[in-house]
Coordinates of C-alpha atoms in Angstrom, one line a residue:
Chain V
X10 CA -23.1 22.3 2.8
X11 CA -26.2 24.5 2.0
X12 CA -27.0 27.8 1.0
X13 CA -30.0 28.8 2.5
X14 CA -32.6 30.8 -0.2
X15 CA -34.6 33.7 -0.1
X16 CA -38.1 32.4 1.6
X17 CA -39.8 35.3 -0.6
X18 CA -39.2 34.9 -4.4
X19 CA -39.3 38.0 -6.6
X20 CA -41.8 37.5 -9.6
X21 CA -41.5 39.9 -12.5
X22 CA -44.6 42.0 -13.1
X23 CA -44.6 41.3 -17.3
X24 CA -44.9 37.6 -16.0
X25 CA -48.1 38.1 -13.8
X26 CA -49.7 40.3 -16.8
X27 CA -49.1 37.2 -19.0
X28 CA -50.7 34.7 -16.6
X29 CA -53.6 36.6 -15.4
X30 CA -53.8 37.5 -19.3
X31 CA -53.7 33.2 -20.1
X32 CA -56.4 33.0 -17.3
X33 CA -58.6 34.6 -18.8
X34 CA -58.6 33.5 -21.9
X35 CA -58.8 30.3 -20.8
X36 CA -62.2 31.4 -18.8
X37 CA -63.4 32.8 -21.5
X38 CA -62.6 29.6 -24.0
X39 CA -64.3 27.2 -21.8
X40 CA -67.5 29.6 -21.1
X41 CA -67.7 29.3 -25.0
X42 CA -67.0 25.4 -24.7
X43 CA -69.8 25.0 -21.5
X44 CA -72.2 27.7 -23.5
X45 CA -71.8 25.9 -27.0
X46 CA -72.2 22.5 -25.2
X47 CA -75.4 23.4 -23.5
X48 CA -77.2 25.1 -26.7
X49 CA -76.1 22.1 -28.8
X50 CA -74.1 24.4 -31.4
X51 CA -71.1 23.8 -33.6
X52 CA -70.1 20.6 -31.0
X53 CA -66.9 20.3 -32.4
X54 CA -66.0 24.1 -32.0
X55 CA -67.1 23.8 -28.7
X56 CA -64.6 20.4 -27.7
X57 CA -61.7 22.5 -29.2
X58 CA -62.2 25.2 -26.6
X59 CA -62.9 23.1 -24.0
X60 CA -59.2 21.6 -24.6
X61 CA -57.8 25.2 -24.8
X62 CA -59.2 26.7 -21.9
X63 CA -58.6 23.6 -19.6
X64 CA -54.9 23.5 -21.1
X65 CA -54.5 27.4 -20.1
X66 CA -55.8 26.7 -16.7
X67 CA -53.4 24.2 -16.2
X68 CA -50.7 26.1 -18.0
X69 CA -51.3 29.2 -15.8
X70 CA -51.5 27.7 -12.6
X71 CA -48.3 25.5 -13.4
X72 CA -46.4 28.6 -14.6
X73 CA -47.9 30.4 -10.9
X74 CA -46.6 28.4 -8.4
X75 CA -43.2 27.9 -10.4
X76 CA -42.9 31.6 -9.9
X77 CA -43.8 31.4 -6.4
X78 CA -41.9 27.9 -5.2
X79 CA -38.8 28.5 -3.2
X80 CA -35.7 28.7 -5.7
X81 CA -33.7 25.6 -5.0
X82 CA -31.1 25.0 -2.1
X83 CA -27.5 25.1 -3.5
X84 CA -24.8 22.3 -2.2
X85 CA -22.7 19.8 -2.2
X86 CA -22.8 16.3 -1.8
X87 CA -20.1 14.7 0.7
X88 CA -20.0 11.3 0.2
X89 CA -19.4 8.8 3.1
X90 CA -15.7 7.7 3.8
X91 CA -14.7 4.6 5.7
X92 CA -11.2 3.7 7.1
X93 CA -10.2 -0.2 7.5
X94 CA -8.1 -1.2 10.4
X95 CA -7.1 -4.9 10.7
X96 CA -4.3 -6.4 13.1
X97 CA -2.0 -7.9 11.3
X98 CA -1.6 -10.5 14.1
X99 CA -5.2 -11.9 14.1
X100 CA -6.4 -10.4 11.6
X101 CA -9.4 -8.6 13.4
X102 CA -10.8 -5.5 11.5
X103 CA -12.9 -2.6 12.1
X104 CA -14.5 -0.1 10.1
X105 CA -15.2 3.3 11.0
X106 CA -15.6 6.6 9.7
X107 CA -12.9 8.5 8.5
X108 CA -10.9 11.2 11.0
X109 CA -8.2 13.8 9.9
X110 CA -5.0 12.3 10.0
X111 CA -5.9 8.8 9.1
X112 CA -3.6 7.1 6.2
X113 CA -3.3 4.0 4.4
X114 CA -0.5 1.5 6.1
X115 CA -0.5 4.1 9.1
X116 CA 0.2 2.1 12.3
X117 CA -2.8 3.0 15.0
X118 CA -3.8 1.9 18.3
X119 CA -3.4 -2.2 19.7
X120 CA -5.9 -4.6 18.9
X121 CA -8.7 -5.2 21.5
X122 CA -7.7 -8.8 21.4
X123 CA -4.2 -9.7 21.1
X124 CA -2.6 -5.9 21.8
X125 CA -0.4 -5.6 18.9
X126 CA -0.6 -2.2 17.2
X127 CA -2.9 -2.3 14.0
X128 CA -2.4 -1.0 10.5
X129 CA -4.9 1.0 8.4
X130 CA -4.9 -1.4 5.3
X131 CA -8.1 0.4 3.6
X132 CA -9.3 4.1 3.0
X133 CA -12.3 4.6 0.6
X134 CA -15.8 6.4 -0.1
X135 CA -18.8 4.1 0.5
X136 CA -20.7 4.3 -3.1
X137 CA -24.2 5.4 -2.6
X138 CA -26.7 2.4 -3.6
X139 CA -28.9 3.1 -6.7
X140 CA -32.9 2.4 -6.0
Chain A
X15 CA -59.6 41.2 -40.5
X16 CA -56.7 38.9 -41.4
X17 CA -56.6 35.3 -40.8
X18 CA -54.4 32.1 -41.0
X19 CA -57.0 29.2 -42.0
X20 CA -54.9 26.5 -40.1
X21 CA -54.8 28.5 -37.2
X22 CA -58.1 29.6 -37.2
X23 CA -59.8 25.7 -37.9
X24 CA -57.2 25.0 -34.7
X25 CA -59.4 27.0 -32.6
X26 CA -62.7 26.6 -33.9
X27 CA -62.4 29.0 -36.7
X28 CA -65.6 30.8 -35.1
X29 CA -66.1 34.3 -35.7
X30 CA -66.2 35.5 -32.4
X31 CA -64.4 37.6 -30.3
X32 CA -62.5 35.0 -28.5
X33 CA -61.7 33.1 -31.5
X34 CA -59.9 36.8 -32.7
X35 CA -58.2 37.1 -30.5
X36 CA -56.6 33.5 -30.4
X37 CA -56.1 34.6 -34.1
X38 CA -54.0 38.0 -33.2
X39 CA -52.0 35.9 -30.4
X40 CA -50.5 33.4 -32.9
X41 CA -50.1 35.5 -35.3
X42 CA -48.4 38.0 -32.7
X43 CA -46.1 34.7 -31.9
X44 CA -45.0 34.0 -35.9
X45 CA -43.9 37.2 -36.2
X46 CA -42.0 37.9 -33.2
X47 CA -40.6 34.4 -33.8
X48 CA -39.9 35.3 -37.4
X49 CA -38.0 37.9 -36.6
X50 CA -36.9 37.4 -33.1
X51 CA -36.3 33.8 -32.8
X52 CA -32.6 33.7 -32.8
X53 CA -32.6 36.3 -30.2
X54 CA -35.0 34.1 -27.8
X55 CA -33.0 31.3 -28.2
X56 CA -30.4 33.4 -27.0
X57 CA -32.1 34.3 -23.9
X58 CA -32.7 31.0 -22.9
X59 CA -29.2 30.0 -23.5
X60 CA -27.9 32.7 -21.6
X61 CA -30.7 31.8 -18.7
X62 CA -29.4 28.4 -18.6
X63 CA -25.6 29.6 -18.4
X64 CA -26.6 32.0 -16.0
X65 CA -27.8 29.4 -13.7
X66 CA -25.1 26.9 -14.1
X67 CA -22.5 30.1 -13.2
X68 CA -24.7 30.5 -10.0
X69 CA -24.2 26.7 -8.8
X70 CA -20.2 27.4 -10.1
X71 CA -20.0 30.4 -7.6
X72 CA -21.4 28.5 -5.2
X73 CA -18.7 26.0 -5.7
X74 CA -16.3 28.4 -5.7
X75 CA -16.8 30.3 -2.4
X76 CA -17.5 26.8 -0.7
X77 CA -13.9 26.1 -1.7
X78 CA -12.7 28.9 -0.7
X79 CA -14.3 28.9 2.8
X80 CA -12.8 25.3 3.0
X81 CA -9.7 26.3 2.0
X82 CA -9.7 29.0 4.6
X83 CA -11.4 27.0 7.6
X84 CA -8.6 24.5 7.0
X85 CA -5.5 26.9 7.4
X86 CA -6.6 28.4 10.3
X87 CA -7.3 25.1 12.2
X88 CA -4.3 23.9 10.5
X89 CA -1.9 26.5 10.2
X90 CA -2.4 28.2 13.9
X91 CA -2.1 31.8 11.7
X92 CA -2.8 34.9 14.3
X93 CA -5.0 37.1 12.1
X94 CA -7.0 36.5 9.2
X95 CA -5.8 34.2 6.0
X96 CA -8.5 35.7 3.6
X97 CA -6.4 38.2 1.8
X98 CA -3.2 36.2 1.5
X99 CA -5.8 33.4 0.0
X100 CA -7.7 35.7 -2.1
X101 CA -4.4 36.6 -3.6
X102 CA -3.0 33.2 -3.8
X103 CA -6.3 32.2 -6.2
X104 CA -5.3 34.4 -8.8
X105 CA -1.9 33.0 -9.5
X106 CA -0.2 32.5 -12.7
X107 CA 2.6 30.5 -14.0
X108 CA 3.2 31.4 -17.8
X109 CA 4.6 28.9 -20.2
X110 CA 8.1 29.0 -22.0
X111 CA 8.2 30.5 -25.3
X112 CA 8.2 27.7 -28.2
X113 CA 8.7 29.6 -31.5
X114 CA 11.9 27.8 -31.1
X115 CA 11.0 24.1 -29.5
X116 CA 14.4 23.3 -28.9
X117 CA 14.6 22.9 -25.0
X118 CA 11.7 23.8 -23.7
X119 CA 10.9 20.8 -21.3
X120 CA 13.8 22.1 -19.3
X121 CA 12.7 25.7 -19.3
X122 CA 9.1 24.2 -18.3
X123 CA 10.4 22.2 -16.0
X124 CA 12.1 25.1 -14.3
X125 CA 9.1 27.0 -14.2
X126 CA 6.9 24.4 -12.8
X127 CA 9.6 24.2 -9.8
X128 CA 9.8 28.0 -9.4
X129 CA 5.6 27.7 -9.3
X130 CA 5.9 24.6 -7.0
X131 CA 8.4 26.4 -4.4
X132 CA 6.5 29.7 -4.4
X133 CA 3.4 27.7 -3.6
X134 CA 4.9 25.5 -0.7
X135 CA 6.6 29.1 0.3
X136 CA 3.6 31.0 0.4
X137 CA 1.4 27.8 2.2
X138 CA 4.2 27.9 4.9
X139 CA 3.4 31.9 6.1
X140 CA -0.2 31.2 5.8
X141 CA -0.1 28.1 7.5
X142 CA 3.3 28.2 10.0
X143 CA 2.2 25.8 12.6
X144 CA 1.3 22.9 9.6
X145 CA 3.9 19.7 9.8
X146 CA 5.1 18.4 6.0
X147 CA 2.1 16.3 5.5
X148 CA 0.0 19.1 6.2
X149 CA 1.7 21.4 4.4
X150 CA 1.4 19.3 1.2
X151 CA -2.5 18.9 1.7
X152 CA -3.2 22.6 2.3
X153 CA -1.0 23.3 -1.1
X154 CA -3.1 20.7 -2.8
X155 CA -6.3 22.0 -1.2
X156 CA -5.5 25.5 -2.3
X157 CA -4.8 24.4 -6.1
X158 CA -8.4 22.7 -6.0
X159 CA -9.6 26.4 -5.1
X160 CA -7.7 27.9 -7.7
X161 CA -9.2 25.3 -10.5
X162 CA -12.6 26.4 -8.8
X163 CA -12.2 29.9 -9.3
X164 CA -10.5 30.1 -12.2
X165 CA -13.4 27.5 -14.3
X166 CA -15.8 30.4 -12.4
X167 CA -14.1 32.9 -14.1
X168 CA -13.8 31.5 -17.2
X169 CA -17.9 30.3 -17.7
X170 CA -18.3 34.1 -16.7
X171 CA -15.9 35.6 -18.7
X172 CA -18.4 34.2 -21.9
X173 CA -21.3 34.9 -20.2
X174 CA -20.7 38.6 -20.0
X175 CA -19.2 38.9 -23.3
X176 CA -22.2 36.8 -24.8
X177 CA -24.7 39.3 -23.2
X178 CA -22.0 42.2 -24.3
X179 CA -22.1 41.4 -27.8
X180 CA -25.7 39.8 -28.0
X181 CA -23.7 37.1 -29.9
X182 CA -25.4 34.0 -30.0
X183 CA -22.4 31.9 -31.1
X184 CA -20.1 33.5 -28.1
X185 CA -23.3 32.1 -25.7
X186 CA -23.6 28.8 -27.9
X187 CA -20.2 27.6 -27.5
X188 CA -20.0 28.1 -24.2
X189 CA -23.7 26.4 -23.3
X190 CA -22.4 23.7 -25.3
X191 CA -19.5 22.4 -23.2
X192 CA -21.2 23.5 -20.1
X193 CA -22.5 20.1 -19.1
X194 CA -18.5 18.6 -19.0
X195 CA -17.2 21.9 -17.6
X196 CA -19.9 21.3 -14.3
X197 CA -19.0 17.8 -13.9
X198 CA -15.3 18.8 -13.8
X199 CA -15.9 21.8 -11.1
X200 CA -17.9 19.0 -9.2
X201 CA -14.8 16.6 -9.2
X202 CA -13.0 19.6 -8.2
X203 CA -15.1 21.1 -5.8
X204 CA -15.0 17.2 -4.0
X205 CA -11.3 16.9 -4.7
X206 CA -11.4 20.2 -2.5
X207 CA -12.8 18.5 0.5
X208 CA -10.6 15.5 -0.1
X209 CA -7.3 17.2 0.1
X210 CA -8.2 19.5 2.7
X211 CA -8.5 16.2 5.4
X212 CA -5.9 14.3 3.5
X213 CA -7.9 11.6 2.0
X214 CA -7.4 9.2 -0.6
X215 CA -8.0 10.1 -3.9
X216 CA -8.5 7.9 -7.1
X217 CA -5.5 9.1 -8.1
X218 CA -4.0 8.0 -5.7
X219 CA -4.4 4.3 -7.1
X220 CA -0.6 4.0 -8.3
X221 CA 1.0 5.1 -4.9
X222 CA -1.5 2.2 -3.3
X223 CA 0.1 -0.2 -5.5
X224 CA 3.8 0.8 -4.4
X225 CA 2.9 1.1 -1.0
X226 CA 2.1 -2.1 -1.1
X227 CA 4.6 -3.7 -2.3
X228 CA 7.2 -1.8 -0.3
X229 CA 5.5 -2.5 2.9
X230 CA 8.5 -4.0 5.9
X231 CA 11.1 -2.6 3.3
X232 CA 13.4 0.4 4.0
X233 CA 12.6 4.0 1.7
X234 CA 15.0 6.2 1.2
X235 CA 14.5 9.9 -0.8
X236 CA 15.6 9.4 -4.3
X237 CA 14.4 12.4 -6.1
X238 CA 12.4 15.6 -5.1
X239 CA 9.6 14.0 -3.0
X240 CA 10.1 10.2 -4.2
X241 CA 11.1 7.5 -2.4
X242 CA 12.7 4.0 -3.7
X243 CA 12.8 0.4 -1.9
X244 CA 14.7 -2.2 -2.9
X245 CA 12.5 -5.2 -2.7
X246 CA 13.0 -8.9 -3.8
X247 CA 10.0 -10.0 -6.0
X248 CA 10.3 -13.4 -7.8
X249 CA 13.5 -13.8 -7.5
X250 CA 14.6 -10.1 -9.1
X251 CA 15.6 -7.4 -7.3
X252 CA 12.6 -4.4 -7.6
X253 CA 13.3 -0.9 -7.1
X254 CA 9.9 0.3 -5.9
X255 CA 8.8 4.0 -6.5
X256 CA 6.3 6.5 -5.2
X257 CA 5.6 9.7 -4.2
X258 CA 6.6 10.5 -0.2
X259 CA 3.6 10.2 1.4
X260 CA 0.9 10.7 3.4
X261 CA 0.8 14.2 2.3
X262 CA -0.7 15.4 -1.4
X263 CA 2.2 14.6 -3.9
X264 CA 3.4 13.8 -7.3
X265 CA 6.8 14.2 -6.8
X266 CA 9.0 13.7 -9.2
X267 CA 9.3 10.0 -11.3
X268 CA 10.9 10.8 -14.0
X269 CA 13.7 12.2 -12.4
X270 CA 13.8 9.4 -10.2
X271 CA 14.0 6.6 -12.6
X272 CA 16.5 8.5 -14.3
X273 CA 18.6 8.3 -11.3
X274 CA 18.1 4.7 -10.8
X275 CA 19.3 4.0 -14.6
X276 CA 22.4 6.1 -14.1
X277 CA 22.9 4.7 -10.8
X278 CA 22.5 0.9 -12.1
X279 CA 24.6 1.9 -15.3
X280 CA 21.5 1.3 -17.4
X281 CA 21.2 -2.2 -16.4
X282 CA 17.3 -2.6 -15.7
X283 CA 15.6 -5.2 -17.3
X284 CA 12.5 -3.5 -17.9
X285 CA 10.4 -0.9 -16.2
X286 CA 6.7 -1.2 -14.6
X287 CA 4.7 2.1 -14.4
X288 CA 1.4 1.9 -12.8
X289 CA -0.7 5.2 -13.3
X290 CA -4.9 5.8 -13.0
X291 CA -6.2 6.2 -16.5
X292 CA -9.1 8.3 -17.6
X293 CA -11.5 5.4 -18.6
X294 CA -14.1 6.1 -21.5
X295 CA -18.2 6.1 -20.6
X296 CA -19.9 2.4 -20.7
X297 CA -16.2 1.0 -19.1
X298 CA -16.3 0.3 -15.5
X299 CA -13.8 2.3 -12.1
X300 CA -11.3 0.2 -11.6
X301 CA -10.8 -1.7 -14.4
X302 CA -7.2 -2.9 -15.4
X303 CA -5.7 -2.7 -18.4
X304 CA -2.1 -2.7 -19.5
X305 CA 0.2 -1.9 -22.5
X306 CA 3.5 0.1 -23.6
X307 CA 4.8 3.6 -22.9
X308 CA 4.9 6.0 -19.7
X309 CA 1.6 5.7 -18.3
X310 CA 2.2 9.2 -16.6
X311 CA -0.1 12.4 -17.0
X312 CA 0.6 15.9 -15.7
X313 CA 2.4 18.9 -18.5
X314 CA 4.7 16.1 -19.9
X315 CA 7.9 16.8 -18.5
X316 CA 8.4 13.9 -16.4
X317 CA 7.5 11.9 -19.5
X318 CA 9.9 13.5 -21.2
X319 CA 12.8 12.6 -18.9
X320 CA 11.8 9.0 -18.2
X321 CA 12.0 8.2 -22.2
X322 CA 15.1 10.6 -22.3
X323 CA 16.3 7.9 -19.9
X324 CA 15.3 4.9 -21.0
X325 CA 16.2 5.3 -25.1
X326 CA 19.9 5.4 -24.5
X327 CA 19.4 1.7 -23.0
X328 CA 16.7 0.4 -24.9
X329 CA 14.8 -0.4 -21.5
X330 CA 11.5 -1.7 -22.1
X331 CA 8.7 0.2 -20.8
X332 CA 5.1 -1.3 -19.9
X333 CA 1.7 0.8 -18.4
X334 CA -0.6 -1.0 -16.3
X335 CA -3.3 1.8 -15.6
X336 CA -6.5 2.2 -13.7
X337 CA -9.5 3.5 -15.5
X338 CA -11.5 5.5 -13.5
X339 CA -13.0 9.6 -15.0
X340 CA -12.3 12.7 -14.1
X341 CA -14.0 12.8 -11.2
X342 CA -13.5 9.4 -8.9
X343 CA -9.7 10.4 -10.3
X344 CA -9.8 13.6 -8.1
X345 CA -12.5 12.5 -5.6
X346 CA -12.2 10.0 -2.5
X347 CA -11.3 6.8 -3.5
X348 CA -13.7 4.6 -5.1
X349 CA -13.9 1.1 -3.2
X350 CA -13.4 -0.7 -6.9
X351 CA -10.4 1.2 -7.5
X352 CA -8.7 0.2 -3.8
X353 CA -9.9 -3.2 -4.9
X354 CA -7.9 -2.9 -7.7
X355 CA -4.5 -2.8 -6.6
X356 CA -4.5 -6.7 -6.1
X357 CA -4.8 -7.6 -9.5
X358 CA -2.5 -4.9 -10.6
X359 CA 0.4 -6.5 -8.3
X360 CA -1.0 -10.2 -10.0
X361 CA 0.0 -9.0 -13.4
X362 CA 3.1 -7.2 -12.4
X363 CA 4.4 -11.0 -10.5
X364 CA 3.2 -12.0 -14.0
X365 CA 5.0 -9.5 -16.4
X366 CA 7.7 -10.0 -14.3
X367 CA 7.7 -14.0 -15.0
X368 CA 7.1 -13.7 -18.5
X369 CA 9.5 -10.8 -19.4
X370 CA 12.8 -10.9 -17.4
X371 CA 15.1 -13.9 -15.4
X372 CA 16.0 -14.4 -12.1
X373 CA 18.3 -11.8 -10.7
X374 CA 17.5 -9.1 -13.3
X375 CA 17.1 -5.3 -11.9
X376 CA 13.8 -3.6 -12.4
X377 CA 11.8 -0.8 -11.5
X378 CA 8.1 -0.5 -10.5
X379 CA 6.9 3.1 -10.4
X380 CA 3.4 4.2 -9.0
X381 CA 2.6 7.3 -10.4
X382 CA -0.2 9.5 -9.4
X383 CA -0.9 11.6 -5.7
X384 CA -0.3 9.8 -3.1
X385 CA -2.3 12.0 -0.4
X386 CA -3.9 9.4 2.0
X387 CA -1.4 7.1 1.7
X388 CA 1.9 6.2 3.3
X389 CA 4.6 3.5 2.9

């Protein structure tokens, strides 16, 4: 079961101010960084704006395509249910999906092998298997 | 210009125009924080409740679509169910006054059969062409939809009021229990899809016990919705118990061990109640466990009337439960819970070894729903 999204995502205005803002900044801090680095001036100035304006970058393109990705696809998870049916005569089972009106101890159609009518001993939902 | 000396040595401390305006930006952020912090925090709690209420009405319209997709493929209704549904979602049943406690089981009891009829009443115009097993699943199906809507309603009842009275303890208390609230709409919300094909549910782990033991032996209708077998098991004579199935019921145990006593002129040996048990986090589904009392959940009513019945006799009462949460309980059937009835009907052949003689009377009751299961 799915709810199917919006493929354009609105993005509020204030938010795009604040990113283009933290882009520049973070141009500006690591022209500083490149232009301290290539006179050979206050190095260690110059390291500490090369971590800002490369953590900006990042920070402003991370928090750009989260405002642009798709918003996630709502549903439900149905797990898998399985119906036993064994005959009680020689004991041959088979497994299937579950259908609407199955029931435990319900008497169903005769066994492929020796005809006599089979029960459904077992109803349950097949676990999924952790990785 | 102003300066914090921290900040400042953070970002180079260089007096340049970059460097000032780093300066003005964290300062800007200690103040509003300073002043404003509580009220951020609130926005973010109230943006993480207001995402968790959109995957709740989610939930809830899905159960409602079930709910109506099955009555009309059930039910064979000309026209559409929708309103009739709508209005069946917001029903109420209110509780007995108890500023005097003196008989208010009874006056519950009443109640929750006035609700119970009203419901099977109201499933029967929706739904005329259902049979009794059918009837019973779309009832259960529709109370799933009624949890659903009614935890949706709840959730954004405090959301609204939070945002209302820019309270931030209105919006904490609600974002605190949030994460247990979700799981239980999720149980719910698969419970939904359970009942509304009639499968097994966790629950359902008593019944499977019964069933079993009653299989090749005639039933008969004891109570509302139970049925009794009388079956031969180590040499006693066992008087079986479970909700009528295949269809989604409870029934009514208490009142039908009550019966048996009166019938038998209190002359039971002991009684076995098997129930599902809400099992605590690190424990494993379908784990056994046994003891004293009524295992039996629900408003308390039937618990009520099988000690009502038992204390005049002294009968002793034991619990074997299996532990399973909230939501395997109201979900499909685990396979480790199925697995689980064998060594539940091991330790009742044992009990019944160790704690009674040969020719003694007792009764076995499997409590819980016994949708997905028959006899």
């Amino acid at each position: 079961m799915t709810e199917k999204a919006n493929s354009v995502n609105k993005v509020s205005p204030l938010l795009l101010v604040m990113i283009l803002v933290a882009f520049i900044l973070s141009l500006i801090a690591l022209y500083i960084a490149f232009d301290s680095l290539a006179t050979q001036t206050e190095a260690l100035d110059a390291y500490s704006f090369l971590a800002i304006g490369f953590g900006g970058l990042a920070l402003s393109a991370y928090l750009l395509l989260q405002s642009r990705s798709k918003p996630k696809v709502l549903s439900i998870e149905l797990p898998r249910v399985l119906t036993t049916i064994e005959c009680p005569k020689c004991d041959f089972k088979n497994i299937r999906d579950f259908q609407r009106d199955d029931y435990i101890f319900k008497k169903t159609d005769s066994c492929q092998k020796c005809n006599e009518a089979m029960t459904i001993t077992a109803i349950y939902r097949e676990e999924k298997k952790k990785n | 210009m102003f300066m914090i000396p921290q900040v400042a040595g953070l970002l180079g401390g260089g007096d340049n125009i970059v460097s000032l305006i780093f300066q003005l930006i964290f300062t800007g952020i200690f103040v509003v924080f300073m002043f404003y912090g509580q009220r951020v925090q609130m926005m973010v709690m109230i943006r993480e409740v207001e995402s968790h209420l959109r995957r709740l009405k989610f939930i809830k319209d899905d159960g409602r679509k079930v709910a109506i997709d099955t009555i009309k493929e059930v039910g064979k209704l000309n026209g559409d169910p929708s309103e009739r549904i709508d209005q069946f979602l917001e029903y109420i049943a209110i509780t007995p006054q108890d500023m005097d406690p003196s008989g208010i089981v009874w006056k519950l009891d009443h109640i929750l059969d006035v609700r119970d009829t009203r419901f099977k009443d109201e499933v029967k115009l929706m739904a005329p062409a259902a049979d009794e097993t059918q009837l019973n699943n779309l009832e259960n199906t529709l109370e799933a939809a009624m949890a659903l809507h009614s935890i949706y309603k709840v959730i954004r009842h405090f959301y609204l009021l939070g945002k209302k009275t820019l309270s931030l303890y209105v919006i904490m208390q609600i974002q605190m229990v949030l994460p247990l609230i979700m799981q239980q709409a999720e149980a719910y919300a698969q419970a939904l899809r359970a009942f509304s094909v009639g499968q097994p549910i966790g629950d359902g782990a008593g019944p499977l016990v019964a069933g079993k033991l009653m299989q090749g032996y005639e039933t008969k209708e004891i109570a509302r919705d139970i049925i009794v077998a009388e079956v031969p098991i180590e040499g006693r004579t066992a008087f079986i118990l479970k909700a009528k199935g295949p269809g989604g019921n409870v029934g009514k145990p208490g009142e039908a061990i009550s019966e048996i006593v009166k019938q038998k002129k209190g002359k039971i040996v002991t009684i076995i109640m098997i129930d599902a048990a809400l099992k605590l986090e690190g424990e494993k589904p379908g784990e056994v466990a046994e003891g004293v009392g009524a295992a039996i959940g629900g408003p308390g009513v039937e618990q009520f009337k099988i000690e009502e019945a038992i204390v005049k006799h002294k009968i002793p009462l034991n619990a074997i439960i299996v532990k399973q949460d909230l939501g395997d309980a109201v979900s499909p059937m685990r396979k480790e819970i199925f697995e689980a009835a064998d060594p539940v009907i091991t330790r009742i052949k044992r009990l019944l070894l160790e704690r009674t003689k040969e020719g003694d009377n007792v009764i076995i009751a499997g409590i819980g729903n016994t949708i997905g299961i028959g006899q």
